[in-house]
Tab-separated table of C-alpha atoms in Angstrom:
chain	number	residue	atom	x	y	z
Z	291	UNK	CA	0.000	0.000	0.000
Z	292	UNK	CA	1.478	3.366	-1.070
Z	293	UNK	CA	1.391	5.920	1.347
Z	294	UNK	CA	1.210	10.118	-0.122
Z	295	UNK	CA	3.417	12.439	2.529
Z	296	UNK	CA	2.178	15.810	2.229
Z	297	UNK	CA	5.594	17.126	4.362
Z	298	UNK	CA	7.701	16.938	0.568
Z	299	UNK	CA	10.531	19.457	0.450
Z	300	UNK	CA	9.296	22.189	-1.917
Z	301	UNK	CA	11.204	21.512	-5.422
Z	302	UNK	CA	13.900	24.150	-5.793
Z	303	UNK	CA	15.156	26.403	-8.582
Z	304	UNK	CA	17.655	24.443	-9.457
Z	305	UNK	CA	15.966	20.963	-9.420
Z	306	UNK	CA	13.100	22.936	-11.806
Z	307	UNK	CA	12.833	21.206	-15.372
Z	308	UNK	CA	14.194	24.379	-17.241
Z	309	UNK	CA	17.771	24.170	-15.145
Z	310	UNK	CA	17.847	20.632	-16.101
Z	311	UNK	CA	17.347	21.110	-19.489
Z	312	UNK	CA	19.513	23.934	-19.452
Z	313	UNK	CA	22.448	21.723	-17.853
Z	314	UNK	CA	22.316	19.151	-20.450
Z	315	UNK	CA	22.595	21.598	-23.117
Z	316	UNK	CA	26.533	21.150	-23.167
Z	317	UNK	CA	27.082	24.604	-25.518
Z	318	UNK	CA	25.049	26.515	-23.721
Z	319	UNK	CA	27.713	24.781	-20.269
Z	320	UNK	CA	30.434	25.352	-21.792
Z	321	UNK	CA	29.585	29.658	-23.032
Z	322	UNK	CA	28.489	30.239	-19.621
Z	323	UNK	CA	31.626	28.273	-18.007
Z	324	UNK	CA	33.914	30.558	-20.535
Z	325	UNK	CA	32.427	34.032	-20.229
Z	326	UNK	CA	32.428	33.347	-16.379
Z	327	UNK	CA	35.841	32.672	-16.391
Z	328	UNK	CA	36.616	35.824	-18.791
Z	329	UNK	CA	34.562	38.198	-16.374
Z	330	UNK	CA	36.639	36.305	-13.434
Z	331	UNK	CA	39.807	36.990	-15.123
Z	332	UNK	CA	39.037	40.931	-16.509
Z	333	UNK	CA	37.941	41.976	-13.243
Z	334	UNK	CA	41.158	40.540	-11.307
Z	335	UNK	CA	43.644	39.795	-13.998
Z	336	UNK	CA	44.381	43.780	-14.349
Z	337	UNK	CA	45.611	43.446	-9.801
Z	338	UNK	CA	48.154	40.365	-10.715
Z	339	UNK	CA	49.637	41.778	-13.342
Z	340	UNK	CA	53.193	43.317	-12.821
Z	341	UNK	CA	52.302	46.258	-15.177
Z	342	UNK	CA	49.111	48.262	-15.834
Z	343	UNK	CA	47.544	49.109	-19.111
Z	344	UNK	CA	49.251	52.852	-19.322
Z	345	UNK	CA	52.386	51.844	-18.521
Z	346	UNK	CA	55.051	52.087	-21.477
Z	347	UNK	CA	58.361	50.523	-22.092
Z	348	UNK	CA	59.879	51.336	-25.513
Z	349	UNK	CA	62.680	48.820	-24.766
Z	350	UNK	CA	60.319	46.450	-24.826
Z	351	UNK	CA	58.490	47.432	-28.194
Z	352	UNK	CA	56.869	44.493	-29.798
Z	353	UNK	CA	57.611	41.935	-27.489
Z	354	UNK	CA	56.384	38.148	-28.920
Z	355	UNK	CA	53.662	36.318	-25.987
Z	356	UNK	CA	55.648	34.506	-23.400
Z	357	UNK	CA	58.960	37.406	-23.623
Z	358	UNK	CA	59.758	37.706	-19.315
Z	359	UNK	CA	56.785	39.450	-17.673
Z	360	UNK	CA	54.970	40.127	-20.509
Z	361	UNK	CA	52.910	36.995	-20.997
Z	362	UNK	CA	50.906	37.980	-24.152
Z	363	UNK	CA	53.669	40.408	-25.662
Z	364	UNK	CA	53.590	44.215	-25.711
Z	365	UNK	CA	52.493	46.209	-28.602
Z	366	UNK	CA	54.161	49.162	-30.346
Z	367	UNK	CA	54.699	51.583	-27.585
Z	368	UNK	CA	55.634	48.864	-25.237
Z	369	UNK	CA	52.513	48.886	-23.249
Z	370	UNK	CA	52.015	45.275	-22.285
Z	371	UNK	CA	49.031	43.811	-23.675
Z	372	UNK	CA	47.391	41.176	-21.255
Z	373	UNK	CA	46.891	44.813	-18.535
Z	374	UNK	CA	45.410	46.329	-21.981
Z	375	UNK	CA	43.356	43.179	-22.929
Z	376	UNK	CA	41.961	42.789	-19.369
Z	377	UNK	CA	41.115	46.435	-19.132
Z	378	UNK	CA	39.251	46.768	-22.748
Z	379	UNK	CA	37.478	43.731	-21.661
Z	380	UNK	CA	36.120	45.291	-18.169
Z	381	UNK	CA	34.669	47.981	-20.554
Z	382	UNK	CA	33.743	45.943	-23.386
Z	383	UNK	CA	31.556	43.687	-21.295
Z	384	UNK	CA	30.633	47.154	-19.273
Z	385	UNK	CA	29.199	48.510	-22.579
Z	386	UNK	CA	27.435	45.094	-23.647
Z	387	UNK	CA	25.750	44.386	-20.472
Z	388	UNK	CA	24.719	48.461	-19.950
Z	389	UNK	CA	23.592	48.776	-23.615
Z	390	UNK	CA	21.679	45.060	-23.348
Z	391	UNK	CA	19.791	46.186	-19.719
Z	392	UNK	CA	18.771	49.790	-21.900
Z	393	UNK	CA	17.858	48.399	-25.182
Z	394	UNK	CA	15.860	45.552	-23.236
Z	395	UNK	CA	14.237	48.086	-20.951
Z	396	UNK	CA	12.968	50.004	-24.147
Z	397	UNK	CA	12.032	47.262	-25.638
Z	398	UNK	CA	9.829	45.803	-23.332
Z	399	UNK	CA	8.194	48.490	-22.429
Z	400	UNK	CA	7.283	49.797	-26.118
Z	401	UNK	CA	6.454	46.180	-26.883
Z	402	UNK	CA	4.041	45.407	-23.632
Z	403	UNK	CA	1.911	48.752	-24.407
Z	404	UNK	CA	1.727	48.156	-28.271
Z	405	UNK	CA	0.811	44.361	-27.926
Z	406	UNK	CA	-1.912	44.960	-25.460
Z	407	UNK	CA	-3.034	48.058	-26.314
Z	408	UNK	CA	-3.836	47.480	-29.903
Z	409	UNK	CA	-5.172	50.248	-32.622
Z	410	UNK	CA	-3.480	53.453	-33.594
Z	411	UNK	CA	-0.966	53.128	-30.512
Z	412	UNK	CA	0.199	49.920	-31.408
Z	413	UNK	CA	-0.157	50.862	-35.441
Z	414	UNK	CA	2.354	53.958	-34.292
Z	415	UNK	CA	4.663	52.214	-31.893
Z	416	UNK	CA	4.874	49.063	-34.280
Z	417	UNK	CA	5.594	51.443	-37.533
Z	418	UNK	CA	8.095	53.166	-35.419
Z	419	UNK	CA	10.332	49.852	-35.104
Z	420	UNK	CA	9.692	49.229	-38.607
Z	421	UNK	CA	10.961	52.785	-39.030
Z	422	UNK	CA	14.049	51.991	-37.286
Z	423	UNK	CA	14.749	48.467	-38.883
Z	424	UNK	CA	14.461	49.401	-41.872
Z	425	UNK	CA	17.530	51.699	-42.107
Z	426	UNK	CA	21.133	49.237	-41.567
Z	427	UNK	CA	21.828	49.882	-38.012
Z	428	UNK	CA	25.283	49.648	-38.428
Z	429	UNK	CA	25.045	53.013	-40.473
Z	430	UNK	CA	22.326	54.447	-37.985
Z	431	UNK	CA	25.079	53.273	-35.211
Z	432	UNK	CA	27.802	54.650	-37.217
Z	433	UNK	CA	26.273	58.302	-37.960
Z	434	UNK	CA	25.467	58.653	-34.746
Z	435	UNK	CA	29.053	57.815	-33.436
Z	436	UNK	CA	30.690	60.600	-36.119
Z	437	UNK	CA	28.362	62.757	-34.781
Z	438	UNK	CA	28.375	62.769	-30.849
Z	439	UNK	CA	31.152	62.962	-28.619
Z	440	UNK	CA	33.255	58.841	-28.298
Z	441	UNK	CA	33.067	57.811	-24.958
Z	442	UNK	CA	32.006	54.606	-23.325
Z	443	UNK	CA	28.961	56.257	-22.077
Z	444	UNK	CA	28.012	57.279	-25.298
Z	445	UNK	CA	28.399	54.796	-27.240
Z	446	UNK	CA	26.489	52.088	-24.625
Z	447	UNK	CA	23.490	54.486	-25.120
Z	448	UNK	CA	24.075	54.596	-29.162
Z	449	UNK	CA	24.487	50.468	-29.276
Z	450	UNK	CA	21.214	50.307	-27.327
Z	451	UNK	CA	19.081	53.118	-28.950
Z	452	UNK	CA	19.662	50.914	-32.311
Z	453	UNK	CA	19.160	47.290	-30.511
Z	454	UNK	CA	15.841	47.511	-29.070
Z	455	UNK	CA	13.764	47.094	-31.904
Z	456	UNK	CA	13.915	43.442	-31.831
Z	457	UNK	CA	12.979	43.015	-28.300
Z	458	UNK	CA	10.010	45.080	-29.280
Z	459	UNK	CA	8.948	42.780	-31.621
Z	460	UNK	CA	9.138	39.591	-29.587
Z	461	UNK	CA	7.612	40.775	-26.598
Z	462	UNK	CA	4.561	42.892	-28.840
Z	463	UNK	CA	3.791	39.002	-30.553
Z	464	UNK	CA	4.016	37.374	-27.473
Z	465	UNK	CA	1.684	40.373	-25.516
Z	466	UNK	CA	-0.681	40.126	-28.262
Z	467	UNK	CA	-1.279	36.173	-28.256
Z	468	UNK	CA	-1.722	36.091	-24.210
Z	469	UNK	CA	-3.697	39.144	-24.096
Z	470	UNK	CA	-7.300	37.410	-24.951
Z	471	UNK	CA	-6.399	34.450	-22.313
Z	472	UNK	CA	-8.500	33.666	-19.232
Z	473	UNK	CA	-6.666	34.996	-16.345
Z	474	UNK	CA	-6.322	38.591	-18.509
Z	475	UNK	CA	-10.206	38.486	-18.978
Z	476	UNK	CA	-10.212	37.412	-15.329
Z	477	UNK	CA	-8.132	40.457	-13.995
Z	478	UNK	CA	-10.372	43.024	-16.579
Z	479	UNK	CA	-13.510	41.856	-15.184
Z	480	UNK	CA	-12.013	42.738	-11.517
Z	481	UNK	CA	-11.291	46.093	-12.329
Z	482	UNK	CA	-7.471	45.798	-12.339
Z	483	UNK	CA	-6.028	48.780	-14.121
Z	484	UNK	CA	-4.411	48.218	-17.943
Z	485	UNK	CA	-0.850	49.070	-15.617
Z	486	UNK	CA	-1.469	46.412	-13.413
Z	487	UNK	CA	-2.867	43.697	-16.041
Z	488	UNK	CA	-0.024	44.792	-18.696
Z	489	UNK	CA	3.522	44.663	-15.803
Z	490	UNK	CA	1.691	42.361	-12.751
Z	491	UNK	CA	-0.191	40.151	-15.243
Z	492	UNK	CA	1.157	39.740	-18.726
Z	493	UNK	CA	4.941	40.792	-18.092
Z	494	UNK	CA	5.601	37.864	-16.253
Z	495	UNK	CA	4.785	35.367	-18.883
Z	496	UNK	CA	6.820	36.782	-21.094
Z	497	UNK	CA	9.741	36.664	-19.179
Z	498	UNK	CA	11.180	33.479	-20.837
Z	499	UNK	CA	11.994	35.101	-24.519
Z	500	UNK	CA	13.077	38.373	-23.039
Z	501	UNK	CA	15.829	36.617	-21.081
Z	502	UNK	CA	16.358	35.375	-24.257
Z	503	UNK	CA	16.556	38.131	-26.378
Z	504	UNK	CA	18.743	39.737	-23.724
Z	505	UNK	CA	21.537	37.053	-23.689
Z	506	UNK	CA	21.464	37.560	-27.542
Z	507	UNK	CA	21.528	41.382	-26.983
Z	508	UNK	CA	24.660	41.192	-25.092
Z	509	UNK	CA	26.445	39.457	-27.969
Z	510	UNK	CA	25.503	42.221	-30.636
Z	511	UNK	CA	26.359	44.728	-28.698
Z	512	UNK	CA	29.920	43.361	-27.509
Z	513	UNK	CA	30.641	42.560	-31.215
Z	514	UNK	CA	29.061	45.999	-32.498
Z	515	UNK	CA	31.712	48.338	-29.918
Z	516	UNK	CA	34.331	46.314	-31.626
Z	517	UNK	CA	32.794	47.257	-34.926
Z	518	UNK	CA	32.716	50.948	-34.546
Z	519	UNK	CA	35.923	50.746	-32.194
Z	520	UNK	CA	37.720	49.517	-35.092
Z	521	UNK	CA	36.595	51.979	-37.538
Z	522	UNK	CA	37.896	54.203	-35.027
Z	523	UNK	CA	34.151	55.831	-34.473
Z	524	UNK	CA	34.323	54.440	-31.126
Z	525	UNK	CA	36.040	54.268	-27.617
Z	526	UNK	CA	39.468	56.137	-28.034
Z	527	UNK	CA	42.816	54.814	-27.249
Z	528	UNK	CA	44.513	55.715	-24.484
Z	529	UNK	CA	41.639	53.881	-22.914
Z	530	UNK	CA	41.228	50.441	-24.911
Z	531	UNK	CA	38.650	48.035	-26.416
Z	532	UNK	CA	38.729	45.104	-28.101
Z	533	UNK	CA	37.979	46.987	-31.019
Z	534	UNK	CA	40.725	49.739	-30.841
Z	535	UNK	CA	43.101	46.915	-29.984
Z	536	UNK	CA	42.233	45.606	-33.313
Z	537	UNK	CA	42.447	49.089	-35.039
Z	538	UNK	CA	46.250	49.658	-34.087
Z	539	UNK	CA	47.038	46.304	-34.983
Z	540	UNK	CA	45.757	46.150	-38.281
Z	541	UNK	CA	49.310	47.627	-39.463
Z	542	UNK	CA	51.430	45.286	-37.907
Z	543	UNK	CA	49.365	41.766	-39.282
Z	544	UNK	CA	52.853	40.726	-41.052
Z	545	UNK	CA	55.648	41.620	-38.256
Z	546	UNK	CA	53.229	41.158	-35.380
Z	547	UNK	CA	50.299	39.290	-35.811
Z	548	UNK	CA	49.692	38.868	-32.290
Z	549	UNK	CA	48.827	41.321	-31.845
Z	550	UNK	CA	45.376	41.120	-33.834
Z	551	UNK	CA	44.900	37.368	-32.879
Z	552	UNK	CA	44.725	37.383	-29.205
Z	553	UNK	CA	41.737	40.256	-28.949
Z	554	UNK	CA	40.133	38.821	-32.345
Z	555	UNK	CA	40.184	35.462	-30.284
Z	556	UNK	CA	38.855	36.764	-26.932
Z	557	UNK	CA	36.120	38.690	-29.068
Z	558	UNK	CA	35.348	35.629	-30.938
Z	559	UNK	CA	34.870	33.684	-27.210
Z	560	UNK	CA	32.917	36.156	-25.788
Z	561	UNK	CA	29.979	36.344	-28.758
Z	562	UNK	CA	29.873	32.482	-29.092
Z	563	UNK	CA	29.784	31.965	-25.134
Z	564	UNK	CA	26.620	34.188	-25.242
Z	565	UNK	CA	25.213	32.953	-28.736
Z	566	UNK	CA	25.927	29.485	-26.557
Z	567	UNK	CA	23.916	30.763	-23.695
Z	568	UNK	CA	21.229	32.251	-25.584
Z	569	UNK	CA	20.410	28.501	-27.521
Z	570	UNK	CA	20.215	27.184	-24.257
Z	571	UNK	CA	18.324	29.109	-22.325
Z	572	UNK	CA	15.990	29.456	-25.703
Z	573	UNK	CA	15.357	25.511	-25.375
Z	574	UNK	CA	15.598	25.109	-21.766
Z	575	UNK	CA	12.497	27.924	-21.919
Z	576	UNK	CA	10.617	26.205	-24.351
Z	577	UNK	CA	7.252	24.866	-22.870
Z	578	UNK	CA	7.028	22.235	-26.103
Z	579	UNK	CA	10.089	20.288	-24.706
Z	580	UNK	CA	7.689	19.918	-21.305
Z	581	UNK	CA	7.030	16.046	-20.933
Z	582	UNK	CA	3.499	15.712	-20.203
């Protein structure tokens, strides 16, 4: 005879089906294992390092990786270039994450009110987007660069102003197909407010593709600073990138090619660990991959 205990331990986050399905998703393990470690190592790495990122030494112009101290080389003023790769990545990650929270932010919030509100607001909101996508934001991103001030502040708010358009789009389809369900009607015929129905209501079960959309954000906008960085539109040296790193380097390919390959590689690891996390957490969220 089977007995039912009603004293279970409640089931915890991390026992939930999405973490499991999540944790056997072994790209999405291994991007989040790898952009841990590269957050680890930027925000430290700069403190155990015998020089800083300012710090030149013309005797040792153009060191190869491995010369003495330097352990990734030094570029053509000597500076060495693990303190300058560490650095550009505290502010490269700085600007994705700051530019992803903005653009996500907008996004949502334009895409909640046009999905649920419906008629001429969401016809103007929805055309607005549209407005936006249709012009290359890599040109929107660059005019705007040549035309305001370079500075990491600036440019997270220029990334972001031309990534949330896509966020707005996901959450206004999603809004609109869970807007006619039952506990919506339920919460209209109490007299909830359209505030409270839209954030308290709605906003929650949409939750799953804007974490999505947001781990994807974070990619673009890493990979766009080193864009306009490299076209020199972007954050200016003395204070590095990835993407300046790359720009003063792109001289040197034949004598120093190092010099281009290890930020072009730590670039390349960053994007694919989120692109990694982003499939995951994409599937993981999926209610069709629910057993029934």
């Amino acid at each position: 005879m089977t007995t039912l205990t009603l004293n279970q331990a409640p089931l915890r986050w991390w026992q939930s089906r999405v973490m499991r399905r999540f944790m056997s998703h072994r790209l999405a393990l291994l991007g989040l294992v790898m952009i841990s470690a590269l957050t680890l190592i930027c925000i430290i790495g700069p403190w155990l390092l015998p020089y800083d990122s300012l710090y030149i030494d013309l005797r040792a112009r153009f060191a190869p990786p491995m010369s003495g101290q330097h352990y990734l080389g030094t570029d053509p003023l000597g500076r060495d270039i693990a303190a300058r790769l560490f650095m550009a990545g505290r502010i490269s990650l700085l600007v994705g994450f700051i530019a992803m929270v903005l653009a996500t932010l907008v996004g949502t919030l334009i895409g909640v009110v046009a999905g649920y509100r419906g008629g001429w607001i969401s016809a103007v909101l929805m055309r607005t987007v549209d407005g936006f996508l249709s012009y290359p934001s890599i040109f929107l991103l660059l005019a705007l660069s040549a035309a305001l001030k370079p500075s990491p502040l600036m440019i997270t708010v220029i990334i972001a102003v031309t990534g949330w358009m896509e966020v707005a789009r996901i959450v206004e389809a999603e809004v609109r197909s869970l807007k006619e369900r039952e506990f919506v009607l339920a919460g209209r015929m109490l007299g909830l407010s359209r505030a409270h129905i839209m954030f308290r209501e709605i906003l929650p079960n949409v939750t799953g593709p804007i974490i999505v959309a947001a781990t994807l954000t974070v990619a673009r906008a890493i990979l766009l600073e080193a864009y306009v960085s490299f076209l020199g539109f972007g954050i200016q040296p003395p204070l590095p990138s990835w993407g300046n790193m790359l720009n003063g380097a792109q001289q040197y390919l034949a004598s120093a090619p190092w010099l281009a390959i290890i930020p072009g590689i730590v670039i390349t690891i960053a994007v694919s660990s989120f692109n990694f996390i982003g499939d995951g957490l994409r599937d993981a969220l999926d209610v069709r991959n629910d057993t029934i």
